[in-house]
Short mmCIF file of C-alpha atoms and ligand atoms in Angstrom, two decimals:
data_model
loop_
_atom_site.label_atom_id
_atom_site.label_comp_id
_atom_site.label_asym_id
_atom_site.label_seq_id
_atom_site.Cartn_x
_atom_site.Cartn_y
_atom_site.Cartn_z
CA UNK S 18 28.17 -4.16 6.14
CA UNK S 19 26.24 -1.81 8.66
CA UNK S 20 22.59 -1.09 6.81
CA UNK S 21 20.14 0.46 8.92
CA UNK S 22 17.08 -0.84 10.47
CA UNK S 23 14.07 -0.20 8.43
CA UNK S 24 12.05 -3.29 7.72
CA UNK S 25 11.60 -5.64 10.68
CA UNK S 26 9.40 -8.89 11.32
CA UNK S 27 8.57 -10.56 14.14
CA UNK S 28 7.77 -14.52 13.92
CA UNK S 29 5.20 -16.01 16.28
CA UNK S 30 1.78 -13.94 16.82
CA UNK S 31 1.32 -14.93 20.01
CA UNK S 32 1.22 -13.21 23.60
CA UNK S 33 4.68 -11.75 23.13
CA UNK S 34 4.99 -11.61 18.87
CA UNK S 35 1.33 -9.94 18.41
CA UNK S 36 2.23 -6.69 20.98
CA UNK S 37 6.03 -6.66 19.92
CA UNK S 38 5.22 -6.14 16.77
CA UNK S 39 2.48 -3.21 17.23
CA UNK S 40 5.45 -1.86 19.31
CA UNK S 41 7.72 -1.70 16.25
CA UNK S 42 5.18 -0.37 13.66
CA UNK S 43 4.01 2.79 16.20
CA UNK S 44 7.87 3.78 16.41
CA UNK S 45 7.72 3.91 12.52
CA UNK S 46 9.23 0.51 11.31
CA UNK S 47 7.71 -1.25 8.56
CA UNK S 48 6.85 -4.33 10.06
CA UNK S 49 5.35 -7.91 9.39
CA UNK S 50 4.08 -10.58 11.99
CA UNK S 51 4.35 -13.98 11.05
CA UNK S 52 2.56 -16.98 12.35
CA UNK S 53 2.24 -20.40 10.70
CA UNK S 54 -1.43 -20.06 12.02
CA UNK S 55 -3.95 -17.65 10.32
CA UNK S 56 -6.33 -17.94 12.97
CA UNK S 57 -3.73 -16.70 15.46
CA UNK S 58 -2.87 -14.11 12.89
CA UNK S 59 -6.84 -13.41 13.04
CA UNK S 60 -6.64 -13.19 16.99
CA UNK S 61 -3.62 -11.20 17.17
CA UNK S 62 -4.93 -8.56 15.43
CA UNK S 63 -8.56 -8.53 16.87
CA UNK S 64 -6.99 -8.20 20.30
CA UNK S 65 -4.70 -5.72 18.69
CA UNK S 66 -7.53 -3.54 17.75
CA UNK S 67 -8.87 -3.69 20.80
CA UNK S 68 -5.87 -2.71 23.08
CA UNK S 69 -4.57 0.22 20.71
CA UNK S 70 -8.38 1.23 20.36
CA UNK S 71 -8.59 1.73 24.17
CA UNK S 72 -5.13 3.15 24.23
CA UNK S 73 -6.91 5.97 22.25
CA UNK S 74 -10.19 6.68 24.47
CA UNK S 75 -7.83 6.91 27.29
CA UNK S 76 -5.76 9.16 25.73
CA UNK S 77 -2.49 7.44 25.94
CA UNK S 78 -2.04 7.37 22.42
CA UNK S 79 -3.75 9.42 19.15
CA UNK S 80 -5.80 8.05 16.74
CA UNK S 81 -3.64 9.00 14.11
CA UNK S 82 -0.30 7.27 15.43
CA UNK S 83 -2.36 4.33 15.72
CA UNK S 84 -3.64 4.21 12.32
CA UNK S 85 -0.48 4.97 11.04
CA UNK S 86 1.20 1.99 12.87
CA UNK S 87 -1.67 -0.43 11.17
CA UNK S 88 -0.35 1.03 7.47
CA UNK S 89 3.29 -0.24 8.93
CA UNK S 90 2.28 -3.10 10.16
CA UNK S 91 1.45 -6.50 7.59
CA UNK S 92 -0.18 -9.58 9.34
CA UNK S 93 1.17 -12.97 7.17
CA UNK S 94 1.33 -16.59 7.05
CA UNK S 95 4.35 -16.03 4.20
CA UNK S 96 7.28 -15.73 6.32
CA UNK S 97 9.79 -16.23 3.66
CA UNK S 98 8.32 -13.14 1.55
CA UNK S 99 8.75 -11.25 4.29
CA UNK S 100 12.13 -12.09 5.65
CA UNK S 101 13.60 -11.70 2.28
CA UNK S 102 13.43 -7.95 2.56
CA UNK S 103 13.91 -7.91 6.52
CA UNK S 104 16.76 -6.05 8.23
CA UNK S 105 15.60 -7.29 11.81
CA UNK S 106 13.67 -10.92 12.18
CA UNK S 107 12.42 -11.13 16.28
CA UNK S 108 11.96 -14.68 16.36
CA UNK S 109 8.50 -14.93 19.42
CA UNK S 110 7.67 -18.23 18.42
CA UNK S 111 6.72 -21.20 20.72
CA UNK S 112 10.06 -21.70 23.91
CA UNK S 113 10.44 -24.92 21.86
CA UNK S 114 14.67 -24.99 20.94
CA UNK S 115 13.87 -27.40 18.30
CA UNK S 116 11.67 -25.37 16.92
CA UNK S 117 13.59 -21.98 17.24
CA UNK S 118 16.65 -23.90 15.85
CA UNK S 119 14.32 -24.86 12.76
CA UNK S 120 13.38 -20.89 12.62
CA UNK S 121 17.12 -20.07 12.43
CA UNK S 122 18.46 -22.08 10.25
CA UNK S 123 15.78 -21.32 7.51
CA UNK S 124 15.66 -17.67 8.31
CA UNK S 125 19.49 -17.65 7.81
CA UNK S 126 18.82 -19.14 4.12
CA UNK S 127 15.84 -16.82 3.36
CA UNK S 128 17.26 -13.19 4.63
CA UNK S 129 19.67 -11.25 3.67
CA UNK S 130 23.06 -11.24 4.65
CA UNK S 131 23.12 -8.13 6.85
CA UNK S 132 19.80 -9.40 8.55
CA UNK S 133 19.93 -9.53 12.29
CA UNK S 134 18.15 -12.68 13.65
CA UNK S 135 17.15 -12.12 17.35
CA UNK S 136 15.21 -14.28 19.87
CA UNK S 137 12.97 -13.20 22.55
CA UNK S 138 13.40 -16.13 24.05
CA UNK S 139 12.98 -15.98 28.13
CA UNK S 140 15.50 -19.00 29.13
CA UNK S 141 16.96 -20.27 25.89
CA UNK S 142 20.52 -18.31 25.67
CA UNK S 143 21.28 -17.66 21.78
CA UNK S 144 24.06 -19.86 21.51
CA UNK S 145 21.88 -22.47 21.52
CA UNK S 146 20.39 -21.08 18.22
CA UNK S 147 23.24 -19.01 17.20
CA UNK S 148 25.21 -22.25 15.48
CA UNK S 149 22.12 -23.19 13.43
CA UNK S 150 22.91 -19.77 11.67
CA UNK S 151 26.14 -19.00 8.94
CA UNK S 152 26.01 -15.94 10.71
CA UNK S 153 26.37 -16.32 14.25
CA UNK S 154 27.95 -12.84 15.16
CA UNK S 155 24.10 -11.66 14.15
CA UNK S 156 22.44 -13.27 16.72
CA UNK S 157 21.63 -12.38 20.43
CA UNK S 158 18.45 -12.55 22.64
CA UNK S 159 16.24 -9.59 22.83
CA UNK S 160 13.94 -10.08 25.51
CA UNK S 161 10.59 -8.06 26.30
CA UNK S 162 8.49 -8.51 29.06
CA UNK S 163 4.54 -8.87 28.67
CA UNK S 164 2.92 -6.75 27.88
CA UNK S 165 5.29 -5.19 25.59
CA UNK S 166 3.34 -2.65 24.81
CA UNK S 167 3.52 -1.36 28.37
CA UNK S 168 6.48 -2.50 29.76
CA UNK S 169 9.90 -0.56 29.42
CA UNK S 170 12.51 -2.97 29.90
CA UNK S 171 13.89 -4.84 27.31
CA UNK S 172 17.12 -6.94 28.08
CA UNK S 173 19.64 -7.54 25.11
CA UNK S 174 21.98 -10.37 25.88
CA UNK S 175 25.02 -11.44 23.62
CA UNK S 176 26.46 -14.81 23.16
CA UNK S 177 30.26 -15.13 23.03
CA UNK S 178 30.35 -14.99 19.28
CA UNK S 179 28.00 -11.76 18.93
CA UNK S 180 29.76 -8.85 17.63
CA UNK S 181 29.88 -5.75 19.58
CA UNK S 182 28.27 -3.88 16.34
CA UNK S 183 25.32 -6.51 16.51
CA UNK S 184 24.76 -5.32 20.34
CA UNK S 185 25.31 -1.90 19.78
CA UNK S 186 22.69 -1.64 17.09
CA UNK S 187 20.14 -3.89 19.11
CA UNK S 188 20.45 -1.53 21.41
CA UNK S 189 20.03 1.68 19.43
CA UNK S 190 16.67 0.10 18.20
CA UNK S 191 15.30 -0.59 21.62
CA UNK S 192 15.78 3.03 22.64
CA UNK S 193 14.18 4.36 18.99
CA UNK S 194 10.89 1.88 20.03
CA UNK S 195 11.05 3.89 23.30
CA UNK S 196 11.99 1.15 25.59
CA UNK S 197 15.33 1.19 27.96
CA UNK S 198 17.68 -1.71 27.27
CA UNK S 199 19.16 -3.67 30.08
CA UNK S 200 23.18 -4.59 28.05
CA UNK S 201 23.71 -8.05 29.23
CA UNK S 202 27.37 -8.71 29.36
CA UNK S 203 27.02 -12.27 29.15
CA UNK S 204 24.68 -14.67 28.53
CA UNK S 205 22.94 -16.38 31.05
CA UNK S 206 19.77 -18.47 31.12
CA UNK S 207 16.62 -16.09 32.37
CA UNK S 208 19.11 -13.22 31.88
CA UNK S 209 18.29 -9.98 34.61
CA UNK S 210 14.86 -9.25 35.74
CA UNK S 211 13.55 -12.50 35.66
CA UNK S 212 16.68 -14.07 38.26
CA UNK S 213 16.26 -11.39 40.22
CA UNK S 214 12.15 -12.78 40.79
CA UNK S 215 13.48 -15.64 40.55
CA UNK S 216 15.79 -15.47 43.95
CA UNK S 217 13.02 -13.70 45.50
CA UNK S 218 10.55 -16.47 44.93
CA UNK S 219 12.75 -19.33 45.84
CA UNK S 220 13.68 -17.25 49.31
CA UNK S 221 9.68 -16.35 49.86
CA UNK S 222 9.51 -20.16 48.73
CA UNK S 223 12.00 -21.20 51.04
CA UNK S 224 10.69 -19.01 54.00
CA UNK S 225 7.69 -20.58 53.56
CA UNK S 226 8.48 -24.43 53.33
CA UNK S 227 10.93 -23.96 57.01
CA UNK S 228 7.65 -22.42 58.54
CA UNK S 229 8.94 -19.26 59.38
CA UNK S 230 5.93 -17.71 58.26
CA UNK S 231 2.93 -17.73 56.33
CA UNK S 232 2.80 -16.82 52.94
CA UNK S 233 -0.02 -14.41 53.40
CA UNK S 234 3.11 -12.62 55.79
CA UNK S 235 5.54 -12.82 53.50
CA UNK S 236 3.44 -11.02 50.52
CA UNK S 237 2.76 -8.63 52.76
CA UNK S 238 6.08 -7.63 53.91
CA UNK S 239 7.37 -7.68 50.04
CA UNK S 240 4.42 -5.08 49.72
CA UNK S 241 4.84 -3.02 52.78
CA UNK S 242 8.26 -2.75 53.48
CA UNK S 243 9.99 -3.30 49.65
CA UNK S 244 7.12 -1.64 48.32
CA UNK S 245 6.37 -4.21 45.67
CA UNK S 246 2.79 -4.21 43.68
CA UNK S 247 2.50 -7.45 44.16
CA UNK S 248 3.69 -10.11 46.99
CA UNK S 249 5.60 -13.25 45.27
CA UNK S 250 3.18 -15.76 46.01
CA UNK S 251 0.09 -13.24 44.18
CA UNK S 252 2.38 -13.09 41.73
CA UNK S 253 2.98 -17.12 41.12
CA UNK S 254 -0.52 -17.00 41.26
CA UNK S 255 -1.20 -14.38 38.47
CA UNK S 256 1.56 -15.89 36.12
CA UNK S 257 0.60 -19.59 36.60
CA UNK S 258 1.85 -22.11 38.94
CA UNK S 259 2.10 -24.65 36.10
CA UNK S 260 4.49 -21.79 34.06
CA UNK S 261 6.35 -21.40 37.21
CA UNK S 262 6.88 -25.46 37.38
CA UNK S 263 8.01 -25.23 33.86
CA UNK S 264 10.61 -22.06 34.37
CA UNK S 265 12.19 -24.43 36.86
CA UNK S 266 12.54 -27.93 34.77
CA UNK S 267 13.38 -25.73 31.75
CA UNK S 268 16.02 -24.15 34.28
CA UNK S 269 17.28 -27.51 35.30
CA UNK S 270 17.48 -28.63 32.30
CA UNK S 271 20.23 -26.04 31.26
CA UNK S 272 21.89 -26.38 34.49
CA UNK S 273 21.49 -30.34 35.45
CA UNK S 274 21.79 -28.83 38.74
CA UNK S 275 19.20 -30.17 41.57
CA UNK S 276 18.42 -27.09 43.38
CA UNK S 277 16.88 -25.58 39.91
CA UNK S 278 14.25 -28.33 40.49
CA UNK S 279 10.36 -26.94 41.40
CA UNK S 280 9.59 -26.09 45.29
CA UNK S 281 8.29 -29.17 46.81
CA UNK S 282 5.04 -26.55 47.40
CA UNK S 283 4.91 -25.53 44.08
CA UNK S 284 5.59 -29.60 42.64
CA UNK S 285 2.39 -29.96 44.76
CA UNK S 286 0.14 -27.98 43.66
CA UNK S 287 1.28 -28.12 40.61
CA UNK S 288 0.08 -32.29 40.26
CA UNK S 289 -3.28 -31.02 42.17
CA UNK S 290 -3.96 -28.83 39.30
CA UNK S 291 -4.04 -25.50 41.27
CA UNK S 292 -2.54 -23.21 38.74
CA UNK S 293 -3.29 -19.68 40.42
CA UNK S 294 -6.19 -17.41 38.72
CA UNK S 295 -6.27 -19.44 35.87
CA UNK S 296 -7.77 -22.69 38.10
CA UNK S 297 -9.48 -20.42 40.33
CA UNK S 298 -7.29 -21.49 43.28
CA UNK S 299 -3.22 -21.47 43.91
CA UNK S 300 -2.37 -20.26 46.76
CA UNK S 301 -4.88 -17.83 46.98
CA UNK S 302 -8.84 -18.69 46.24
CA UNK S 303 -10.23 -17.38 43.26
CA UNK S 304 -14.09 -17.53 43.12
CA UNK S 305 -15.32 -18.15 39.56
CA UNK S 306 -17.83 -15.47 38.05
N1 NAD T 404 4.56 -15.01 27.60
C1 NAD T 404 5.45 -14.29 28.24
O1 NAD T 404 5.16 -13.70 29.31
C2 NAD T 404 6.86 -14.15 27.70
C3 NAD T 404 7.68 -13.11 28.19
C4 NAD T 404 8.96 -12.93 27.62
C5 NAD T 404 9.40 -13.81 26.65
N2 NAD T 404 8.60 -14.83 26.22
C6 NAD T 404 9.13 -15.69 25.15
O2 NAD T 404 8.53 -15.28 23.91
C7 NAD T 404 8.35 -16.41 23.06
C8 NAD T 404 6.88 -16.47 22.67
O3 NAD T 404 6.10 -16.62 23.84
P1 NAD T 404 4.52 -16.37 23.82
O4 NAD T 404 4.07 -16.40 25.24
O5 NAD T 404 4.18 -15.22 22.94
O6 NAD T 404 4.03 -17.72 23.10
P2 NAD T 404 2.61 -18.05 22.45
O7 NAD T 404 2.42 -19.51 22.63
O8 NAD T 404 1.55 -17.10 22.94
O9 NAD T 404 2.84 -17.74 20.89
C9 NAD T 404 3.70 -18.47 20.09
C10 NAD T 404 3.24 -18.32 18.63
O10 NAD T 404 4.25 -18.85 17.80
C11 NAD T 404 3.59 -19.46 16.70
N3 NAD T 404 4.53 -20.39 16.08
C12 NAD T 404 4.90 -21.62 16.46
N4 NAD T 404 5.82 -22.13 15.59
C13 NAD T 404 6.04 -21.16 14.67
C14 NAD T 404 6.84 -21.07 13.51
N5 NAD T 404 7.63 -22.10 13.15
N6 NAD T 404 6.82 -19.94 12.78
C15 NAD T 404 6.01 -18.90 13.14
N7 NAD T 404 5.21 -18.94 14.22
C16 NAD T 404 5.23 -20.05 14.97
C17 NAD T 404 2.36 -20.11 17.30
O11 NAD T 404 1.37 -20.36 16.30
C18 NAD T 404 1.93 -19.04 18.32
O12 NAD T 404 1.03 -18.13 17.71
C19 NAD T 404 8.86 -17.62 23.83
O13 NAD T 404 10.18 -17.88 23.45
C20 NAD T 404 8.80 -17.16 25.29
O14 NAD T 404 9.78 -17.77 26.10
C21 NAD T 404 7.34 -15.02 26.71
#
């Protein structure tokens, strides 16, 4: 049965959940964000205000749109209320696959059968939450970047037992938020955009460790001669050093395979503490105001 997408919630009001949702209800979809926490539900949608507010003074978006996306949009610790009427359930919640395989398994008993239940899940390849389901060929990965109210890309990845429909609506809905969709073929842990950073920070890494140069060189030629906005070791800095450590266990813990493991530079500074802007050193020095 083919219904189309009207009603969609998004689970986890986090980072990711909170702005992924406030995408949804300014294209026009009704649209609830769950959290188990109401304080998080309270934060999402303080810093919510804020962001769309100053969308508005700087003319990026109208007041009205924006009002009319916070009639959409319904902020609720009652996820099974909501998922009972939900075409589409974006399941943001913590990159826990316990957890997530929880999520799916009592999402699959709550919604309807025609609901599509989708992770945005950065490493964890639906499969792995696809069998918790009785539906299975519903399921893929659709994966936003941060902040997704900015960003364009969003990557939709299959699993073998997807159906094509599943994928082909997914992707119909990422084009009516506004957004371009990447069409994974196959799954594959970090899917697109984030292995292709990913091979450019283990070369810069790599570079780096064999002393061919310093890492202050190698940002700058990624700046000045591939014209990126940011070199790859700013960029470990800005995302975390202790999120990059993680990416790479979490990556060898799919793989088992020893070159997924962390940098020996990055396993460094990752015991010493020195997580990048966060820390207020990485491997740049970040004066604290
Ligand atoms: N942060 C990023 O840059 C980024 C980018 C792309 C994808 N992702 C993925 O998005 C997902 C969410 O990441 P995030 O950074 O927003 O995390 P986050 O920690 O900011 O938010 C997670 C939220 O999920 C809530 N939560 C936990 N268990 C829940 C449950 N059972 N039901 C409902 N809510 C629950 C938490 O209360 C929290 O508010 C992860 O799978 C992550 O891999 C993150």
């Amino acid at each position: 049965m083919t219904t189309e997408i009207r009603t969609v919630v998004v689970l986890g009001a986090g980072t990711m959940g909170s702005q992924i949702a406030a995408v949804c209800a300014l294209a026009g979809y009704g649209t609830s964000l769950v959290d188990i926490s109401q304080d998080q539900l309270d934060r999402a949608r303080t810093q919510l205000e804020q962001r769309l507010s100053r969308d508005v003074e700087k003319d990026r978006r109208t007041r009205e749109d924006v009002d009319a996306a916070w009639d959409r949009l319904t902020l609720t610790t009652d996820r099974d209320a909501a998922a009972a009427t939900a075409d589409l359930v974006i399941e943001a919640a913590v990159e826990d696959l316990s957890v997530k395989r929880t999520i799916f398994s009592e999402l699959d008993a709550v919604c309807p059968g025609h609901t599509l239940l989708v992770t945005n899940s950065s490493n964890i390849v639906s499969s792995r939450v696809a069998d918790a389901t009785s539906r299975p060929d519903r399921v893929c990965n659709l994966h936003f970047f941060n902040p997704a109210l900015v960003m364009v890309c969003v990557e939709v990845v299959p699993h073998p037992g997807t159906a094509p429909e599943t994928v082909d609506r997914i992707v119909s809905f990422v084009e009516s938020l506004g957004k371009t969709p990447v069409r994974l073929k196959q799954e594959i842990p970090g899917f697109v955009a984030n292995r292709l950073l990913g091979a450019l920070r283990r070369e810069a890494l790599e570079l780096y460790e064999a002393g061919i140069a310093d890492f202050q060189d190698i940002d700058v030629a990624a700046k000045t001669a591939l014209g990126h906005p940011m070199g790859p070791f700013e960029l470990m800095d800005l995302v975390g050093i202790d999120v990059v450590h993680l990416i790479r266990l979490a990556e060898y813990e799919q793989t088992g395979d020893p070159a997924s493991l962390p940098a020996a530079s990055i396993k460094e500074k990752y015991e010493a503490g020195d997580f990048g802007r966060k820390t207020g050193r990485g491997w740049y020095e970040y004066p604290q105001s």
